mmCIF file of C-alpha atoms and ligand atoms in Angstrom:
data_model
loop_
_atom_site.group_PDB
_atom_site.id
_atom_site.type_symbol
_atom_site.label_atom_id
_atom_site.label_comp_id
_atom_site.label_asym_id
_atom_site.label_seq_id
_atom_site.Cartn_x
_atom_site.Cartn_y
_atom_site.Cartn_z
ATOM 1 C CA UNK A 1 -11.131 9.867 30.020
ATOM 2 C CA UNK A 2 -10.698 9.010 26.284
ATOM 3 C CA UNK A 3 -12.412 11.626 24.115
ATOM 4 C CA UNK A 4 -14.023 10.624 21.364
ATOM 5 C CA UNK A 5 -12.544 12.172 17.702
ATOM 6 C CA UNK A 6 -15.129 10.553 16.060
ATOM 7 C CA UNK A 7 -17.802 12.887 17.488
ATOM 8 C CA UNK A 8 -19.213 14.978 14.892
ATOM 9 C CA UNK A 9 -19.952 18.853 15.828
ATOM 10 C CA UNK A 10 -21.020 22.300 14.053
ATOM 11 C CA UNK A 11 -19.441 24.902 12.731
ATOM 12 C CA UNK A 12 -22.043 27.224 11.861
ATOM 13 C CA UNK A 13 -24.755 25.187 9.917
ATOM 14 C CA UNK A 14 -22.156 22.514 8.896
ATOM 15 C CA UNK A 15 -21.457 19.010 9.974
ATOM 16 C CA UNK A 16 -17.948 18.447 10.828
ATOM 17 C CA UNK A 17 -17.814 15.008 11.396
ATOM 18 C CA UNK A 18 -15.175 14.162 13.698
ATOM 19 C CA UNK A 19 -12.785 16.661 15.915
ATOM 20 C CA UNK A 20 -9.618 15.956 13.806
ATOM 21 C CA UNK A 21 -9.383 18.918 11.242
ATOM 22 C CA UNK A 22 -5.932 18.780 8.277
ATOM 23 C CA UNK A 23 -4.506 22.446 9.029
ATOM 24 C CA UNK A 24 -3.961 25.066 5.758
ATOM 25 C CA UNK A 25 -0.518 24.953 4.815
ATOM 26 C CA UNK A 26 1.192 27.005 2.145
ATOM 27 C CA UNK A 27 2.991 24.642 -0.718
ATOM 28 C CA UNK A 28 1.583 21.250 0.880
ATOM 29 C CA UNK A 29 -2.444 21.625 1.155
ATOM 30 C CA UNK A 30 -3.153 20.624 -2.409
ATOM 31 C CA UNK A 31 -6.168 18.565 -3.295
ATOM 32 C CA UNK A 32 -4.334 15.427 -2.916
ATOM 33 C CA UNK A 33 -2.956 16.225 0.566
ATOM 34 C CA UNK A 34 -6.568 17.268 1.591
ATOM 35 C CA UNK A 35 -7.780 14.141 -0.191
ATOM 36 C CA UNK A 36 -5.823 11.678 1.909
ATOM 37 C CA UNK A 37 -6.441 13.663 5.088
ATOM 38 C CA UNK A 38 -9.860 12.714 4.735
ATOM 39 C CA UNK A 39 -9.493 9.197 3.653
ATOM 40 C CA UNK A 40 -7.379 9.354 7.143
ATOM 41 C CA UNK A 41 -9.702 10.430 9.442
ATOM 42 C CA UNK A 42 -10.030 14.141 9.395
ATOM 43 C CA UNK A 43 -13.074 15.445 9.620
ATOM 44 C CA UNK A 44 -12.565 18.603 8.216
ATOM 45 C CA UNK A 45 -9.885 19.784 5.880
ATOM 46 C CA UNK A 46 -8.732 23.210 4.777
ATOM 47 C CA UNK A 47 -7.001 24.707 1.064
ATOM 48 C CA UNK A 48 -3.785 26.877 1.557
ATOM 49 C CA UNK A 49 -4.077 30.514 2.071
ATOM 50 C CA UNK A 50 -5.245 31.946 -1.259
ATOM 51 C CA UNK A 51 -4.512 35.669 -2.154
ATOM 52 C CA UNK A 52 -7.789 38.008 -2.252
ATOM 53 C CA UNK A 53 -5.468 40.283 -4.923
ATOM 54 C CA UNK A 54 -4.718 36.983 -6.687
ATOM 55 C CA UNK A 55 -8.203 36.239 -7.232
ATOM 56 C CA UNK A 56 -9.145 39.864 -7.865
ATOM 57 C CA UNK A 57 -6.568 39.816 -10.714
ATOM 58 C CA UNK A 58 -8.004 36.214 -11.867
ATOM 59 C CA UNK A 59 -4.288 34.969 -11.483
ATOM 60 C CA UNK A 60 -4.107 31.393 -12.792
ATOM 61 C CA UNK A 61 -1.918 29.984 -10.052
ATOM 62 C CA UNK A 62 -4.759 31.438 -7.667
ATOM 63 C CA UNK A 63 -7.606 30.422 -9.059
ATOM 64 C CA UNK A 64 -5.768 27.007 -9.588
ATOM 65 C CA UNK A 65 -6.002 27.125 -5.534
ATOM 66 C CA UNK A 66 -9.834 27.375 -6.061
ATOM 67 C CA UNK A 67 -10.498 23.507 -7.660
ATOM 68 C CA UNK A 68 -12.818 21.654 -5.316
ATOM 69 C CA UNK A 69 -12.834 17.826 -5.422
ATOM 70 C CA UNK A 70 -16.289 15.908 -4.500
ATOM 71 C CA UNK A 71 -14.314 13.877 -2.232
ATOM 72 C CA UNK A 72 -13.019 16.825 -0.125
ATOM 73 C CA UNK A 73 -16.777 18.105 1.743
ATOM 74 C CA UNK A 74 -16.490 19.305 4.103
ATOM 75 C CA UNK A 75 -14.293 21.957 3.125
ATOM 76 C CA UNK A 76 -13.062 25.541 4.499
ATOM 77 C CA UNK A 77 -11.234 27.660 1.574
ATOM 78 C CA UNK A 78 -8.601 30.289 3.137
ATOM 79 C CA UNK A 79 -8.196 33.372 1.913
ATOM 80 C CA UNK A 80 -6.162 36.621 3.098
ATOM 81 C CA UNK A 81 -6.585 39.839 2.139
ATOM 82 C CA UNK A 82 -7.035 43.487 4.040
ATOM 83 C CA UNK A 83 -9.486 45.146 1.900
ATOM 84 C CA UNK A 84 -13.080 44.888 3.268
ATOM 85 C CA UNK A 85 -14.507 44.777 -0.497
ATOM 86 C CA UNK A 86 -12.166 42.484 -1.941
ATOM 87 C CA UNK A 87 -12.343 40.095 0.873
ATOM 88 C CA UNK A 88 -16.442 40.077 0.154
ATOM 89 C CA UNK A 89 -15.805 39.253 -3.467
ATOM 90 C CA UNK A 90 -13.249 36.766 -2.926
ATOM 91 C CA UNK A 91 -16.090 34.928 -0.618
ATOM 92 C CA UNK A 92 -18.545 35.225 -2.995
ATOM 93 C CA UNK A 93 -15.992 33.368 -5.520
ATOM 94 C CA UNK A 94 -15.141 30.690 -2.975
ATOM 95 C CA UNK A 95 -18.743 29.995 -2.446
ATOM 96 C CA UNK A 96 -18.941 29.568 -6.336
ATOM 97 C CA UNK A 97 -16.248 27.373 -6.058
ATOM 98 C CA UNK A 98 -17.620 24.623 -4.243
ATOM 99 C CA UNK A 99 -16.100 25.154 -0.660
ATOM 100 C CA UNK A 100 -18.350 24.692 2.492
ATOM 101 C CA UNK A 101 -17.265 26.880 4.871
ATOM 102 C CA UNK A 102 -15.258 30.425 4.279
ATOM 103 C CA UNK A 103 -11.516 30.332 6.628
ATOM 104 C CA UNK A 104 -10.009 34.178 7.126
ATOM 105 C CA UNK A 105 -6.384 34.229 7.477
ATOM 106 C CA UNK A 106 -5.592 36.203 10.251
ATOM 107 C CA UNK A 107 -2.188 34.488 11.708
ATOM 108 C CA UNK A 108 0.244 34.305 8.505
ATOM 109 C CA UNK A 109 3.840 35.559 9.741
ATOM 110 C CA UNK A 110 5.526 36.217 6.797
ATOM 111 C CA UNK A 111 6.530 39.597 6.052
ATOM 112 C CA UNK A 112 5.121 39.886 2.258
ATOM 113 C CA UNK A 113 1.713 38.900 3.399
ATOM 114 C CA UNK A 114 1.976 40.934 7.063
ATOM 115 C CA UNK A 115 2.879 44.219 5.524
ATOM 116 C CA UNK A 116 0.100 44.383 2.722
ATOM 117 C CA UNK A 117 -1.640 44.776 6.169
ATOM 118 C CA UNK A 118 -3.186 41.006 6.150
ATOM 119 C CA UNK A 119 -2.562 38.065 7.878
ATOM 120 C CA UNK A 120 -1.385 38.542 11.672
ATOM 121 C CA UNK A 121 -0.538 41.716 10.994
ATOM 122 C CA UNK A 122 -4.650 41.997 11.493
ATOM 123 C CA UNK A 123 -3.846 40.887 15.563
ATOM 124 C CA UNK A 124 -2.660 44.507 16.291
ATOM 125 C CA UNK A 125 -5.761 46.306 14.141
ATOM 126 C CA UNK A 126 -8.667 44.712 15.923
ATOM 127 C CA UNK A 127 -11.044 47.029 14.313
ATOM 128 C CA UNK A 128 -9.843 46.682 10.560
ATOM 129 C CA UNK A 129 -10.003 42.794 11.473
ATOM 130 C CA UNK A 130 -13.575 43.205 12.389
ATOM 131 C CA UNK A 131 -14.947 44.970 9.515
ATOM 132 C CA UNK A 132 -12.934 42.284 7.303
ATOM 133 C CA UNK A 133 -15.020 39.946 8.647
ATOM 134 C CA UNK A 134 -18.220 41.740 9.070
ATOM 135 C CA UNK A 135 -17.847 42.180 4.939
ATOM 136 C CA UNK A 136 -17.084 38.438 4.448
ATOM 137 C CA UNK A 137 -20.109 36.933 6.931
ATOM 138 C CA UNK A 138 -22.203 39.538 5.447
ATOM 139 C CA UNK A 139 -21.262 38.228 1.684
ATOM 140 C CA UNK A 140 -22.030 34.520 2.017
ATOM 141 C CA UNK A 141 -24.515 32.991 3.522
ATOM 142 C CA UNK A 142 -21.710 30.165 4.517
ATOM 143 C CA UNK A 143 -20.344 30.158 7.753
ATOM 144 C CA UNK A 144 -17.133 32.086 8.149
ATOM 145 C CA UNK A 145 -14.030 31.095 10.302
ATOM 146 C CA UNK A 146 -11.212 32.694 11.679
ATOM 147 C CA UNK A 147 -7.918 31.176 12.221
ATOM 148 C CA UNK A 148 -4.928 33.373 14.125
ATOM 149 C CA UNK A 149 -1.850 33.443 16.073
ATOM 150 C CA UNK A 150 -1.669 34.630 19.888
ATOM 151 C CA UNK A 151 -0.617 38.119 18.367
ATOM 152 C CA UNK A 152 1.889 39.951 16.968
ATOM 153 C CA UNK A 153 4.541 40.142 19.948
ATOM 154 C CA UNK A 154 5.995 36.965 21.685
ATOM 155 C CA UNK A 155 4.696 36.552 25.347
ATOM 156 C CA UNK A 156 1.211 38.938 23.194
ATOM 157 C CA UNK A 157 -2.397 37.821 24.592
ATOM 158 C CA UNK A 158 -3.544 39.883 21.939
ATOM 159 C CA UNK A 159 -5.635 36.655 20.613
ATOM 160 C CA UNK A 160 -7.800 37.017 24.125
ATOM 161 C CA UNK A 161 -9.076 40.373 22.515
ATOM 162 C CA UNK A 162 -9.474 40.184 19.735
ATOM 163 C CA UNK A 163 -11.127 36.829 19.227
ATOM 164 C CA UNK A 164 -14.435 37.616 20.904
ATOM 165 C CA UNK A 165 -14.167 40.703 18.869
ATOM 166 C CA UNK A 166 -14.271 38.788 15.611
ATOM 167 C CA UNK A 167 -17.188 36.392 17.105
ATOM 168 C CA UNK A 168 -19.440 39.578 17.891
ATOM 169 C CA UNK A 169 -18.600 40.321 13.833
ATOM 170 C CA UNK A 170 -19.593 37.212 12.966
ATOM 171 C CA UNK A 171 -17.281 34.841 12.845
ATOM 172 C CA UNK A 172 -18.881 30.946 13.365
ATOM 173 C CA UNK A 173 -15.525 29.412 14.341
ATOM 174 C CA UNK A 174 -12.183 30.275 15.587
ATOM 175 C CA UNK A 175 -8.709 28.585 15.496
ATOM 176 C CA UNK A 176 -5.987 29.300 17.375
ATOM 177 C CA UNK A 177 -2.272 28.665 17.008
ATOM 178 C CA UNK A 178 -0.928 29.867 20.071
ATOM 179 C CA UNK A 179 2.236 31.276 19.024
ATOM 180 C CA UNK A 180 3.174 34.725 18.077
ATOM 181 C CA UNK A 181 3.842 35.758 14.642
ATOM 182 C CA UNK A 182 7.731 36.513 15.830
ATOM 183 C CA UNK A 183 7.953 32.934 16.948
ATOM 184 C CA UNK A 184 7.374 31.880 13.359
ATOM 185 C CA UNK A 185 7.183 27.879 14.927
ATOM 186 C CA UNK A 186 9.925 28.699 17.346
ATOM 187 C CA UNK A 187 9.301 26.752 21.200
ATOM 188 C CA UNK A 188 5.904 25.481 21.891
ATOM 189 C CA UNK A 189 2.125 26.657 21.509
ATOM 190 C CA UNK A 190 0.864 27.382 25.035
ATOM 191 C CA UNK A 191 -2.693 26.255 24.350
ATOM 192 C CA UNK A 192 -3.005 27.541 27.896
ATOM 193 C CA UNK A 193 -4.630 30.418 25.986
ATOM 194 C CA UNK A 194 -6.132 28.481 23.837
ATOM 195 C CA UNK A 195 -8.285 26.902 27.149
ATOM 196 C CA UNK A 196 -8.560 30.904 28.161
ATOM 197 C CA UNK A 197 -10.143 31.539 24.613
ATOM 198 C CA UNK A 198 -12.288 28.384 24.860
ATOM 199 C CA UNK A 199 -14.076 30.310 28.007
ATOM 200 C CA UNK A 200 -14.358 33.976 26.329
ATOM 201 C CA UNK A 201 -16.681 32.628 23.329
ATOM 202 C CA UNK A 202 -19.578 30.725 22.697
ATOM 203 C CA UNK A 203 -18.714 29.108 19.169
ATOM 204 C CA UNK A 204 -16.370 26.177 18.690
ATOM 205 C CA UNK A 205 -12.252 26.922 18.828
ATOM 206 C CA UNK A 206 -10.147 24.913 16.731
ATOM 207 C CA UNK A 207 -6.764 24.130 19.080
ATOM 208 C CA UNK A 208 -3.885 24.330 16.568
ATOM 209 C CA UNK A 209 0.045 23.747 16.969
ATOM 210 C CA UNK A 210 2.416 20.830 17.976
ATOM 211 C CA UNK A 211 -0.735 18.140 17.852
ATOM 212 C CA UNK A 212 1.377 14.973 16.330
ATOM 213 C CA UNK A 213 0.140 12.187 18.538
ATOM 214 C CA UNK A 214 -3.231 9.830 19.971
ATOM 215 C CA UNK A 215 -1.779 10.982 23.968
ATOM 216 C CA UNK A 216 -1.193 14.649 22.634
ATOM 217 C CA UNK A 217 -4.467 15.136 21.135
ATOM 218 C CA UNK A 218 -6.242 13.487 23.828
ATOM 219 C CA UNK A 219 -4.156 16.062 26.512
ATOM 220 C CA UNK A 220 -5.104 19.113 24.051
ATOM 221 C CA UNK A 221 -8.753 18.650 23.758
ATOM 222 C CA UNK A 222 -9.171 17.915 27.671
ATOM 223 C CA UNK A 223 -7.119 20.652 28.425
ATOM 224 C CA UNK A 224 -8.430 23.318 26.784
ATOM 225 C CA UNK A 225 -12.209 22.426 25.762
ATOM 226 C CA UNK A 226 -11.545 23.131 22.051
ATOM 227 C CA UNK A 227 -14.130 21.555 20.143
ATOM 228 C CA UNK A 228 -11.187 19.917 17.382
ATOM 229 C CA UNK A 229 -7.252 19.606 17.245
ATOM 230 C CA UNK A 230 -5.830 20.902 13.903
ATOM 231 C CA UNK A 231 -3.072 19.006 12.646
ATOM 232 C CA UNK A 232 -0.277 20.444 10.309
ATOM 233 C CA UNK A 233 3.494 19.373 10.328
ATOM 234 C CA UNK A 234 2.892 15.601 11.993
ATOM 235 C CA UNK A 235 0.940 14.833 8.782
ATOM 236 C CA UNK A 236 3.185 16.159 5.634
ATOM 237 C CA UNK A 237 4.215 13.025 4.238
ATOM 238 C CA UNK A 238 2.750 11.158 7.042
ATOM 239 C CA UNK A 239 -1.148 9.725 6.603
ATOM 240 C CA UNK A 240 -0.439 7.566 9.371
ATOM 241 C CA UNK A 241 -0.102 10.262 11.942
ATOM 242 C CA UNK A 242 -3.761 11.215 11.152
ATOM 243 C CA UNK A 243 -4.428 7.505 11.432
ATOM 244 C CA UNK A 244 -2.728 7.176 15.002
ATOM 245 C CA UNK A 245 -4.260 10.103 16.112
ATOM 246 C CA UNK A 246 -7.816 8.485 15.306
ATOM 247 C CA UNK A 247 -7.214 5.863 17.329
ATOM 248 C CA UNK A 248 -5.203 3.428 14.664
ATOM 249 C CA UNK A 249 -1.591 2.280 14.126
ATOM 250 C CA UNK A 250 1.027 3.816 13.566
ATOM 251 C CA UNK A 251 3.740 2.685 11.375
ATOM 252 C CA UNK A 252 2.809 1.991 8.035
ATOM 253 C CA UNK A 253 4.447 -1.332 6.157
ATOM 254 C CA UNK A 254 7.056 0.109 3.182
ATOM 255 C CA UNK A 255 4.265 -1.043 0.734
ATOM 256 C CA UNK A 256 2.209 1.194 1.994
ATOM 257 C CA UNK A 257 4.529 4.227 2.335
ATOM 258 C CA UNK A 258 5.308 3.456 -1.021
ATOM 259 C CA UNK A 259 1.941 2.992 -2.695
ATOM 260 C CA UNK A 260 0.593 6.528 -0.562
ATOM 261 C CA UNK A 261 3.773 8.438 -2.651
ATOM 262 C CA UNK A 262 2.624 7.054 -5.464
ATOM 263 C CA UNK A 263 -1.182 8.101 -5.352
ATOM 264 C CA UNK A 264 0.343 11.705 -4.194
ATOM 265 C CA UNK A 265 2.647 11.846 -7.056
ATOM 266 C CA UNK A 266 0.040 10.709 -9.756
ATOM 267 C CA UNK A 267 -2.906 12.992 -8.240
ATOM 268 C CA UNK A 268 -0.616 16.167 -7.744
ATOM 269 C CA UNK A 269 0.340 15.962 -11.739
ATOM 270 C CA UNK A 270 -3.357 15.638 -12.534
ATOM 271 C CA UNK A 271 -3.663 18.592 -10.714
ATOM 272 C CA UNK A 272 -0.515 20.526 -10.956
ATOM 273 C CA UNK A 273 0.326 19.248 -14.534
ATOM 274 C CA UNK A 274 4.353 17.342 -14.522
ATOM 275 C CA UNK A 275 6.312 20.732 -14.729
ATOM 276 C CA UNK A 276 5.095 22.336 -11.790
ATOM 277 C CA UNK A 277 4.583 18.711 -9.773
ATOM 278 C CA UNK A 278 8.142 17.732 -10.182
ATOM 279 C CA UNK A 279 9.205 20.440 -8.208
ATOM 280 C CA UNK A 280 6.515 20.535 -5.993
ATOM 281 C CA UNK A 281 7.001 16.785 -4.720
ATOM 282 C CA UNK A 282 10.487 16.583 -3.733
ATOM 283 C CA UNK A 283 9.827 18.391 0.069
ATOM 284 C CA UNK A 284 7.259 15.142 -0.057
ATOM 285 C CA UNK A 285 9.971 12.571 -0.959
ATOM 286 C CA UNK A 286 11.916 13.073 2.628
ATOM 287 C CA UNK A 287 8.939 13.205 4.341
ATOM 288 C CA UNK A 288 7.233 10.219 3.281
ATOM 289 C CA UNK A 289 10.688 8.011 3.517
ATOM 290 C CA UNK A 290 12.251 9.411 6.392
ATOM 291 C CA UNK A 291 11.393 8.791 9.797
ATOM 292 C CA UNK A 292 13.786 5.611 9.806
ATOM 293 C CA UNK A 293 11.061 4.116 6.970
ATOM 294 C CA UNK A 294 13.845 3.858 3.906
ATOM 295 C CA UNK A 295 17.516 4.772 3.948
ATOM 296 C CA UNK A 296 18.652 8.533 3.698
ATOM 297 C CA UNK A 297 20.352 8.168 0.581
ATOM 298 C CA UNK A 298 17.621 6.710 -0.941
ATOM 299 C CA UNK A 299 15.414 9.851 -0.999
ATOM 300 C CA UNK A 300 18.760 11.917 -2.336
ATOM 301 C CA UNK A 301 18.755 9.338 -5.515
ATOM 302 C CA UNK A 302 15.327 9.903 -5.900
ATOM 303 C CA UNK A 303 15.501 14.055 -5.781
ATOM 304 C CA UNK A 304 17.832 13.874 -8.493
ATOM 305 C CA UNK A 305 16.286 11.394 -11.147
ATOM 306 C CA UNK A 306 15.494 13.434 -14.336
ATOM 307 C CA UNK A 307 11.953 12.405 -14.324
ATOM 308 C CA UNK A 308 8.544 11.291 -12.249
ATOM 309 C CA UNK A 309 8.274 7.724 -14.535
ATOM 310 C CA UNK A 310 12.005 7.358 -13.042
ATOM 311 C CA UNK A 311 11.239 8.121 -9.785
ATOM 312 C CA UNK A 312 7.881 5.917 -9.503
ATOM 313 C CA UNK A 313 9.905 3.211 -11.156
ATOM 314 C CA UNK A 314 12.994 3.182 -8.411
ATOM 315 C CA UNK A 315 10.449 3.305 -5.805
ATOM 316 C CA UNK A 316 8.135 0.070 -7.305
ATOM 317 C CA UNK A 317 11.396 -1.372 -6.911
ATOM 318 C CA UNK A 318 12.231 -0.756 -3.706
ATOM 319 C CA UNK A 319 8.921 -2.137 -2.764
ATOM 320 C CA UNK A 320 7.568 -4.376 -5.443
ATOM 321 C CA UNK A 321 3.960 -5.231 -3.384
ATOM 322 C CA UNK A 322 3.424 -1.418 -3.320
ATOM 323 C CA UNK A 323 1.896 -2.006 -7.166
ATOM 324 C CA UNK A 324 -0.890 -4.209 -5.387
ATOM 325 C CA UNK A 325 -1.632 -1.759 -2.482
ATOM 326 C CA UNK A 326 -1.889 0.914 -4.947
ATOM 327 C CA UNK A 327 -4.333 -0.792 -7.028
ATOM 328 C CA UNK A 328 -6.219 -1.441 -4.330
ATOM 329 C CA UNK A 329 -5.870 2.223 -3.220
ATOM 330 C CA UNK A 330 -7.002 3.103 -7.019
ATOM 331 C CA UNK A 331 -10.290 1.018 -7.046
ATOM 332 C CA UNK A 332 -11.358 2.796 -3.702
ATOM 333 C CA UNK A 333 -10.824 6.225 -4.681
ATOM 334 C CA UNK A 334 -13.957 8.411 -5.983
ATOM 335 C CA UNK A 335 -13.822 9.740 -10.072
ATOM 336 C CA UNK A 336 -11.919 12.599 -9.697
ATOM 337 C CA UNK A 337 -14.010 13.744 -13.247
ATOM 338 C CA UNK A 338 -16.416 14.746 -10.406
ATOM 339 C CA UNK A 339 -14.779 17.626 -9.577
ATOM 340 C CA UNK A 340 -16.393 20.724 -9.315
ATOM 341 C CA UNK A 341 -14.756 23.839 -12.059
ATOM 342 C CA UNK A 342 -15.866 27.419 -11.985
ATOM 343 C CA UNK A 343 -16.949 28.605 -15.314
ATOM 344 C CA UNK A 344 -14.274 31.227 -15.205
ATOM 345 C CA UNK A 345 -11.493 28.657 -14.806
ATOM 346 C CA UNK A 346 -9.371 27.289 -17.466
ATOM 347 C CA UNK A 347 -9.309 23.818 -17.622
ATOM 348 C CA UNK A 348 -5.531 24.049 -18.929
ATOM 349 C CA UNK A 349 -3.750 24.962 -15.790
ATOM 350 C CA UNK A 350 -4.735 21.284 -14.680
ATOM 351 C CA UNK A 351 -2.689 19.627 -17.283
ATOM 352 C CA UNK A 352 -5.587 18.571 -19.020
ATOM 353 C CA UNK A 353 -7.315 16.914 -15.580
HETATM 354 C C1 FMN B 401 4.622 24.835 5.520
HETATM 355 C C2 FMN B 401 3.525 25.491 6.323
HETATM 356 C C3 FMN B 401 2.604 26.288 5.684
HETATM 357 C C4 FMN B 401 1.570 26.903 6.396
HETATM 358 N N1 FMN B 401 0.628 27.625 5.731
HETATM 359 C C5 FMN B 401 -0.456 28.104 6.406
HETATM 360 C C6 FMN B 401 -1.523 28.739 5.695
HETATM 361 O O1 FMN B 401 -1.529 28.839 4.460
HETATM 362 N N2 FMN B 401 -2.556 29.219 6.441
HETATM 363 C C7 FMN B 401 -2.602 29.097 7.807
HETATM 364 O O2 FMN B 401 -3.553 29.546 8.428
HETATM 365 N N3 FMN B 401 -1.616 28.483 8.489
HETATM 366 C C8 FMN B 401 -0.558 27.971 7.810
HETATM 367 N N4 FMN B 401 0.407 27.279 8.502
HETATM 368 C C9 FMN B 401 0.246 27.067 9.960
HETATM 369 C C10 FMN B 401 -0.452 25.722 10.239
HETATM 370 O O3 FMN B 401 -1.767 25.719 9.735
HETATM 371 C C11 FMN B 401 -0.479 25.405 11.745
HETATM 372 O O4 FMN B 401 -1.248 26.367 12.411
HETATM 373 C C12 FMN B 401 0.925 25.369 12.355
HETATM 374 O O5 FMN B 401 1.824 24.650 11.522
HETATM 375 C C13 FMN B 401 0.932 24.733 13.748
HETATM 376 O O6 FMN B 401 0.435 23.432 13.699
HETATM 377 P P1 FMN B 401 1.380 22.107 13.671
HETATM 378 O O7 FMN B 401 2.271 22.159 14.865
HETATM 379 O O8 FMN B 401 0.389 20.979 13.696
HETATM 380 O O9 FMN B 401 2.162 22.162 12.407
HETATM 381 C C14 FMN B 401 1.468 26.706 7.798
HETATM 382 C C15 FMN B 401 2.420 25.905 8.436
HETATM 383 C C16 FMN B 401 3.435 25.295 7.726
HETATM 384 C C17 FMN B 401 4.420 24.419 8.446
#
């Protein structure tokens, strides 16, 4: 049986309209990632995990994390945190910020993040995780999701424990990434328990980890029941997976490789400014021309070219008809002037965008 993705579904009061969903990730889900994700077929996509602290302090950087595109609805905003009070204030800022629904970290690995006591740290402090969320749902009047790992320990079925926990304190939505926080993305994700979380709650579960295909979708969502797949790694650099997944082709032409790097690299300096960007981009430079699409070397030349104009010039000529499908790309895409700004953020930090 061939499930649908183009079904639409709820997540609390909001329309999610289709059961492909961009995952958060750290130092790749910027605007223009999230942008394209939608123009790809996800239904949902979700900001990187912003600091509570960060937006506490007003940090720059953070509230950066906290621009909101028109394009983007609808939209979860992550944040992390382990104070009840901060989390609640942080919502309350997200809410201002534009985003539709409110996404609480509760599966980050890292060790700066897990011993602050937040992230999936949370896992093995079911009650702390609870009033976190009680504060958040009770802050906002948007619905609030959960994401986490399986727990703490490898082999942990923590997850089965906690999430029905975090449903009773009001959380709308929950994803699961079915590996522990030791496994870091070690092995596989057994969404096994993702099909035994599925049965322990009555709102929709998100089925995270090691989607990157149509068949593997298809085998995730009839597996375990989860309402969406949530799609992370198979799409950094690579639209087309989203595309594939929908339903579409595959392999992109080297025009069109070309012409999506392009509208990344453009979009990321409006919003990053070209200091930060440059830096930023070259992770995206392998992963848009690997995957046999141009020669290794090629990406190497590009990594070291002084500046962006020099970099989108050697790429327009490696693929001169990328200039027409990037026009074409250009006259599609929304005014990004229609972006939503909080009051309280300064305009500079988007190099003048
Ligand atoms: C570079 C990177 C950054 C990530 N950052 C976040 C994050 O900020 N918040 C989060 O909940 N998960 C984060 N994740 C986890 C992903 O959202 C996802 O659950 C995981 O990668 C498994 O899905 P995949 O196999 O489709 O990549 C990150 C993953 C990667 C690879």
């Amino acid at each position: 049986m061939n499930i649908d993705l183009r079904d639409h579904w709820l997540l609390g009061s909001v329309e999610i309209p289709g059961r492909l969903v961009l995952a958060p990730m750290a130092g790749v889900s910027v605007q223009a990632f999230r942008r394209q994700g939608r123009r790809y077929g996800a239904g949902l996509v979700c900001s990187e995990m912003v600091s509570v602290a960060g937006i506490q302090h007003r940090n720059e950087r953070t509230l950066g994390y906290l621009r909101v595109g028109a394009d983007e609805h609808p939209l979860a905003i992550q944040i992390f945190g382990s104070d009840p009070v901060a989390m609640a204030e942080a919502a309350r800022m997200v809410e201002a910020a534009g985003t539709d629904i409110v996404d609480m970290n509760f599966g980050c690995p890292v060790k700066k993040v897990t011993k602050t006591g937040a992230g999936a740290s949370l896992l093995d402090d079911a009650d702390q995780a609870c009033r976190l969320v009680e504060a958040v749902a009770g802050a906002v009047p948007l619905p609030v999701s959960v994401k986490m790992r399986r727990g703490v320990e490898n082999g942990s079925r923590r997850c089965l424990e906690v999430g029905p926990r975090l449903v009773e304190a009001g959380a709308a939505s929950l994803t699961l990434h079915p590996r522990s926080a030791k496994q870091m993305y070690s092995g596989s994700a057994d969404h096994s328990l993702t099909a035994e979380l599925v049965a322990l709650v009555d709102v929709p579960v998100i089925a995270s980890g090691d989607v990157d295909s149509h068949a593997k979708a298809q085998s995730v969502l009839a597996t375990t029941g989860a309402v969406a797949v949530m799609v992370g790694r198979a799409a950094q650099g690579n639209p087309w997976a989203l595309r594939e997944i929908m339903g579409g082709d595959a392999e992109p032409s080297r025009e069109e490789v070309v012409a999506e790097l392009l509208l990344f690299m453009r979009e990321t300096v409006r919003e990053l400014g070209s200091e930060r960007a440059a830096g930023f981009l070259k992770k995206f430079y392998g992963w848009y021309l690997g995957r046999g699409r141009f020669p290794r070397p090629f990406k190497q030349e590009l990594v070291l070219l002084p500046s962006l104009d020099e970099v989108e010039t050697r790429l327009l000529a490696a693929a001169p008809g990328a200039r027409f499908v990037l026009e074409r790309l250009l006259d599609e895409l929304p005014d990004p002037t229609q972006d939503i700004l909080l009051d309280s953020l300064p305009i500079s930090i988007y190099g003048g965008g």
